[in-house]
Tab-separated table of C-alpha atoms and ligand atoms in Angstrom:
chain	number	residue	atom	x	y	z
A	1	UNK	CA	0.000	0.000	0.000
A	2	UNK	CA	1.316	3.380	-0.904
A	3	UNK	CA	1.786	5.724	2.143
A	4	UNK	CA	2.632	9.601	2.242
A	5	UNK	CA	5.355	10.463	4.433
A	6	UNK	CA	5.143	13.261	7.020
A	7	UNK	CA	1.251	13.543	7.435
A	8	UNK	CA	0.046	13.812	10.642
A	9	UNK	CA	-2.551	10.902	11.735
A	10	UNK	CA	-4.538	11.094	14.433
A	11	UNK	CA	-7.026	7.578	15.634
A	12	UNK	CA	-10.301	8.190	17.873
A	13	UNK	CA	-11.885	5.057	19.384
A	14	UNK	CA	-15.291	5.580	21.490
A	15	UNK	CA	-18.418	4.138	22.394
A	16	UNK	CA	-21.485	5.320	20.689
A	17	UNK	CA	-23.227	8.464	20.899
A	18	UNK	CA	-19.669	9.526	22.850
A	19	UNK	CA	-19.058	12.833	20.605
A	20	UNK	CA	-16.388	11.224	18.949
A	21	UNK	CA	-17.711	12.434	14.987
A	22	UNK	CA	-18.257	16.049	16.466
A	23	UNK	CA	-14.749	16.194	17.432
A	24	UNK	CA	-13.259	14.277	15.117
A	25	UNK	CA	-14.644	16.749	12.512
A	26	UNK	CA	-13.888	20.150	14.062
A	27	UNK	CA	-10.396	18.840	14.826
A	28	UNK	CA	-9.992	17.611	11.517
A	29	UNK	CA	-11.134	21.573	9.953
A	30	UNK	CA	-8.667	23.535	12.218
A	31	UNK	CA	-5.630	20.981	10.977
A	32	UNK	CA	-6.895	20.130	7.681
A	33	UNK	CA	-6.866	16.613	7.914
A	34	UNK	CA	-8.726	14.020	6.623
A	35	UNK	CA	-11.621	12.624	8.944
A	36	UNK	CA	-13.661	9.486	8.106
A	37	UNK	CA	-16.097	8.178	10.755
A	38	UNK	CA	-15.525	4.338	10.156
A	39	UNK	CA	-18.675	3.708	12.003
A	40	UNK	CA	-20.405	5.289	8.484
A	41	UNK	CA	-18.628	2.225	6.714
A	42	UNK	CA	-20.727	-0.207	9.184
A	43	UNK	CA	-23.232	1.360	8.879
A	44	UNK	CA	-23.421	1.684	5.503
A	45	UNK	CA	-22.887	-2.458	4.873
A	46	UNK	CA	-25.923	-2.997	7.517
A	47	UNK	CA	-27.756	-0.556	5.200
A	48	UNK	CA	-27.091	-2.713	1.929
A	49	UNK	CA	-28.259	-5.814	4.133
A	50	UNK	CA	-31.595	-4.443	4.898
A	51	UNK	CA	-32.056	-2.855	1.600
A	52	UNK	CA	-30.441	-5.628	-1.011
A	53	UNK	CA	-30.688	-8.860	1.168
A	54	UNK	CA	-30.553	-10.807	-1.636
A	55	UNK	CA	-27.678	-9.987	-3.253
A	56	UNK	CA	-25.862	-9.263	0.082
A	57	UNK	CA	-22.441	-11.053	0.055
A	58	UNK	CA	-19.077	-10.434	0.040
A	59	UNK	CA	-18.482	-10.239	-3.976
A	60	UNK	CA	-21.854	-7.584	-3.697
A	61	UNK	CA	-20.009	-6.010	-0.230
A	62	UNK	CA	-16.556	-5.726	-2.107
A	63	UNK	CA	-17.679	-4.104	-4.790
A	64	UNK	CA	-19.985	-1.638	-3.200
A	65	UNK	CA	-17.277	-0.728	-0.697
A	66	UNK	CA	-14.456	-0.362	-3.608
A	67	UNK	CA	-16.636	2.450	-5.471
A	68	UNK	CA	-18.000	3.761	-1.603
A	69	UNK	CA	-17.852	7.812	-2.095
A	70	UNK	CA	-19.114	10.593	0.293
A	71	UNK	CA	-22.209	10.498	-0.869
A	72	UNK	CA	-22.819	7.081	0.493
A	73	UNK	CA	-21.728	7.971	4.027
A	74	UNK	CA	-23.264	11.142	4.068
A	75	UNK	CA	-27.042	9.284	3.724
A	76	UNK	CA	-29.430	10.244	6.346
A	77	UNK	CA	-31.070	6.809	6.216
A	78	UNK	CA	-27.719	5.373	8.065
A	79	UNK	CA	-28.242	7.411	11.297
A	80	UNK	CA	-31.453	5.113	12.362
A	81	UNK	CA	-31.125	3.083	15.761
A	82	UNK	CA	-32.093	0.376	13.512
A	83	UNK	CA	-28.757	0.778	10.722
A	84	UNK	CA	-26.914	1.276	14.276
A	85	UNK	CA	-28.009	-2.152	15.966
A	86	UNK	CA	-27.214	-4.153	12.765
A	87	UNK	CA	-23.812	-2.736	12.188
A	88	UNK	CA	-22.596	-3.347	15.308
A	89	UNK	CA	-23.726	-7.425	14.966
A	90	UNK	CA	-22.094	-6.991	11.381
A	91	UNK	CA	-19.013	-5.728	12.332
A	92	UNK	CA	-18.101	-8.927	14.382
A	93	UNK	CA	-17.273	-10.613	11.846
A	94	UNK	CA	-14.155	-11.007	10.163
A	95	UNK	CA	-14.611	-11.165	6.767
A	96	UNK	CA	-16.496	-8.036	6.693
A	97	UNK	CA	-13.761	-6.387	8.760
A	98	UNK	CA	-11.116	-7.517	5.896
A	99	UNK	CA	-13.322	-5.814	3.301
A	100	UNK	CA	-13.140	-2.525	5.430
A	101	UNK	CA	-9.290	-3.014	6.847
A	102	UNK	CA	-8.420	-2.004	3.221
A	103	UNK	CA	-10.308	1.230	2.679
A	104	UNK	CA	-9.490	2.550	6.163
A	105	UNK	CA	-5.453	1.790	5.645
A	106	UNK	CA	-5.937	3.813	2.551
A	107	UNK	CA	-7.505	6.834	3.981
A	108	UNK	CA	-5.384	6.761	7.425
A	109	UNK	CA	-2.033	6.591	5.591
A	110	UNK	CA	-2.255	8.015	1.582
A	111	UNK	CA	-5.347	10.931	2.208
A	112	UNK	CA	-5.568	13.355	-0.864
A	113	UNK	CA	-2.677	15.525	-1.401
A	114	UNK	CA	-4.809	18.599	-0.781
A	115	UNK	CA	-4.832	17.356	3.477
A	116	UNK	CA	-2.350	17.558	5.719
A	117	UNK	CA	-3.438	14.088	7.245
A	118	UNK	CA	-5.670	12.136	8.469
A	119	UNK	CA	-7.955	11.848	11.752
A	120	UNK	CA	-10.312	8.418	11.695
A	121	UNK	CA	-12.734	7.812	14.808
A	122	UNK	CA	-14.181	3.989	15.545
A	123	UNK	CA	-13.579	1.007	17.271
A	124	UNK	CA	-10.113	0.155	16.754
A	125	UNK	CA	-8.309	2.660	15.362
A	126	UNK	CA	-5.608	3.345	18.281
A	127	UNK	CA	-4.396	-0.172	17.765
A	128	UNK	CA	-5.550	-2.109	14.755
A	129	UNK	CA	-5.971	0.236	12.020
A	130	UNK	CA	-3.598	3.205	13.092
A	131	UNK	CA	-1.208	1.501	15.743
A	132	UNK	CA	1.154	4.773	14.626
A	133	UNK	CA	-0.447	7.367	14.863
A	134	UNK	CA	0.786	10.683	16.368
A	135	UNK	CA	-2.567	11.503	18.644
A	136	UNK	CA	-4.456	8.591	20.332
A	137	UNK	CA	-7.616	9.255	21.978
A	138	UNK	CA	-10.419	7.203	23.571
A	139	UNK	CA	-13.263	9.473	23.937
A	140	UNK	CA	-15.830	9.032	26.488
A	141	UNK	CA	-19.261	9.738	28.101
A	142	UNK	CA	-21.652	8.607	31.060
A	143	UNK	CA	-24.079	6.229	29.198
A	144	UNK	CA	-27.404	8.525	29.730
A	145	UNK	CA	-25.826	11.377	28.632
A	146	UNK	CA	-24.942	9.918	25.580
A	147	UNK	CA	-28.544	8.059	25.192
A	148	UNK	CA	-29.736	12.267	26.204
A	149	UNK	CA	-27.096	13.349	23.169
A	150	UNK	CA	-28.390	10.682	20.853
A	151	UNK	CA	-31.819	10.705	20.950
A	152	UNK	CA	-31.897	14.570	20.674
A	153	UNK	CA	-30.278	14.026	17.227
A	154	UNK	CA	-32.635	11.187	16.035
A	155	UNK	CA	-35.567	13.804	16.947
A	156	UNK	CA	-34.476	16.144	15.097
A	157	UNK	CA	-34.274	13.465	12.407
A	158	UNK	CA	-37.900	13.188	12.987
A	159	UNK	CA	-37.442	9.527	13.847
A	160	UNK	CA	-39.941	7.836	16.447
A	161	UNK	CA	-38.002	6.204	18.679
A	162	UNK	CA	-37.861	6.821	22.822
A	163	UNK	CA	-35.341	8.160	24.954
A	164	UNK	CA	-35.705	4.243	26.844
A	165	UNK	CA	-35.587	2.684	23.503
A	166	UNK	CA	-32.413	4.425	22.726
A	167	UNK	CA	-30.859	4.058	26.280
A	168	UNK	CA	-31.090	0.425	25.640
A	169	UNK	CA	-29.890	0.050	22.441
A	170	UNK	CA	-26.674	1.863	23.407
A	171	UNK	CA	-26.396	-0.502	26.046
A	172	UNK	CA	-26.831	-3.464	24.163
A	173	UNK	CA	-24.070	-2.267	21.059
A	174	UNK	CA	-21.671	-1.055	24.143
A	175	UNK	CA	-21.664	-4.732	25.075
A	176	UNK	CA	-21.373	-5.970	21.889
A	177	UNK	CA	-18.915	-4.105	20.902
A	178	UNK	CA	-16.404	-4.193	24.100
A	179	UNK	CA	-17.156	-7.997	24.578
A	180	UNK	CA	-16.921	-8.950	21.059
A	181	UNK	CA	-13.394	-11.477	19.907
A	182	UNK	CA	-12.378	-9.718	16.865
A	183	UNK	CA	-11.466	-5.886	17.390
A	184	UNK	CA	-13.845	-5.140	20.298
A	185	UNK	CA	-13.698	-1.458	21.461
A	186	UNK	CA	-10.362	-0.849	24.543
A	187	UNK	CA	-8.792	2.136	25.749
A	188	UNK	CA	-5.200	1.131	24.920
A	189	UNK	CA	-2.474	2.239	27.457
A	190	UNK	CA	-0.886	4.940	24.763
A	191	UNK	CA	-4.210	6.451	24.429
A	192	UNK	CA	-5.377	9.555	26.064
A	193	UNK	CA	-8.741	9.512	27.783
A	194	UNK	CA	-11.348	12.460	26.672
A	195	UNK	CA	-13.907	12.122	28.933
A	196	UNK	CA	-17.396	14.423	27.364
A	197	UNK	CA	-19.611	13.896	30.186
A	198	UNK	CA	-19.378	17.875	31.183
A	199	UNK	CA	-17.887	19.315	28.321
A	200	UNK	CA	-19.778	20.976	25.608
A	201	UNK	CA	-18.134	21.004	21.898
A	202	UNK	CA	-16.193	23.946	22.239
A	203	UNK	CA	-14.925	22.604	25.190
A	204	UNK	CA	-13.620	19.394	24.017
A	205	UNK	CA	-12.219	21.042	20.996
A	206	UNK	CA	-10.148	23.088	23.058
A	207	UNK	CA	-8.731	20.491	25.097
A	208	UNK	CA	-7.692	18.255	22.098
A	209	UNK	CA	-6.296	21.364	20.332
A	210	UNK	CA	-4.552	22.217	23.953
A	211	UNK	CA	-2.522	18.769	23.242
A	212	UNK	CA	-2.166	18.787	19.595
A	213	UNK	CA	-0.605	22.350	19.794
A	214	UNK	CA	1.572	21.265	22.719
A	215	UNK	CA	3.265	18.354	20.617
A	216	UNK	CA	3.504	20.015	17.371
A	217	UNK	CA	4.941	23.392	18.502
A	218	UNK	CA	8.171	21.204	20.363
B	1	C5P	O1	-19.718	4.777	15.390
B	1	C5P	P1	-21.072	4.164	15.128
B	1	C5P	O2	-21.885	4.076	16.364
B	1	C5P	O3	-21.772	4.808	14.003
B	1	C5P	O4	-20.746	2.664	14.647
B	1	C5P	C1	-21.740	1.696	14.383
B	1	C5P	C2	-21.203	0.325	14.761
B	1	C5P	O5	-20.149	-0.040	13.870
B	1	C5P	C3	-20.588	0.220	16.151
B	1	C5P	O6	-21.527	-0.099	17.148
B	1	C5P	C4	-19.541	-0.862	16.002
B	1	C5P	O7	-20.056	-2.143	16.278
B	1	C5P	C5	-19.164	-0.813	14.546
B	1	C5P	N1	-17.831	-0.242	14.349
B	1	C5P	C6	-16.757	-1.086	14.449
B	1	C5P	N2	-15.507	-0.631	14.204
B	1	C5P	C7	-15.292	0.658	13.868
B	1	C5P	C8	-16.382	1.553	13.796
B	1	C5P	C9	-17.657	1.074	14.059
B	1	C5P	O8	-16.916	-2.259	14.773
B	1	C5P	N3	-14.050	1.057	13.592
């Protein structure tokens, strides 16, 4: 694989609903890096189940995920608790991991010339898909806050869906996805912990920056 030399990378991992995209992205504006949410990319294959579960298999998945553009992961239809559920029991396995391995390495380690680097949030970033990068973080929240954060943004979706309903769900995809064998979610040592609980956006901007800035300016 062909990698640019010099760019700075930076790896998220998080539980749902932690504020991990909202960060991810602001950060990724003030240093003009790259982001991809690799949560979209799960998303998007438990989208092609539901909608084409006939042709749904790894020759369809390949081949959807080779010509995957923005416009795919910028869908509104993956943001439903439903899409989120079914990613998270697709992602466990390991053949559909291999199919998005590839596509991640790629954007991690040879983004477009025009950015300075790349910043990718999800589940394994800090040690499976960007074991080098220059800024870990695992960013956090207490669950109901991030059920609160969450089901604000699938109201405003217009979705009809409970603040219980979505409480639960989050519970049941944090177990899955910390219990799970292949690539379950950890805080690895080397990672720094975020914790969004009390902090509003401009707050947790700040302190990443705060650390960034630190490193860089040495
Ligand atoms: O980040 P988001 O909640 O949109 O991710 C949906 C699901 O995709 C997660 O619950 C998780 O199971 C899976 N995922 C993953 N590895 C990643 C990103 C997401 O397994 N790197």
């Amino acid at each position: 694989m062909k990698k640019r030399k010099n760019i700075l990378k930076i790896a998220i991992d998080s539980p749902a609903a932690a504020g991990a995209g909202t960060i991810g992205r602001a950060i990724s504006k003030h240093y003009n890096l790259f982001y991809l949410d690799t949560g979209k990319i799960y998303r998007y294959i438990a989208y092609l189940k539901l909608n084409f579960p006939k042709k749904f298999n790894n020759k369809f998945l390949k081949s959807k995920i080779s010509s995957l553009n923005k416009k795919d992961l910028s869908n509104k239809n993956l943001l439903t608790d439903e899409v989120g559920t079914l990613a998270s029991l697709l992602a466990k396995i390991k053949s559909i991991r291999k199919i998005v391995h590839k596509l991640q390495l790629t954007f991690a380690y040879n983004p477009p010339k025009k950015y300075r680097g790349s910043c990718l949030d999800g589940r394994d970033i800090t040690y499976k898909i960007v074991p080098d990068a220059d800024f870990k973080f695992y960013i956090t929240a207490n669950i109901k806050i991030r059920a609160q954060r969450r089901f604000k943004e699938l109201k405003n979706l217009k979705k009809n869906i409970s603040y219980g309903e979505v409480l639960k769900s989050i519970k049941k995809r944090d177990k899955n996805d910390l219990n799970r064998k292949v690539s379950p979610l950890k805080k690895t040592k080397d990672s720094l912990l975020i914790n969004t609980t009390n902090l509003n956006k401009r707050a947790c901007f700040l302190k990443i920056k705060k650390i960034i800035d630190r490193k860089l300016d040495k």
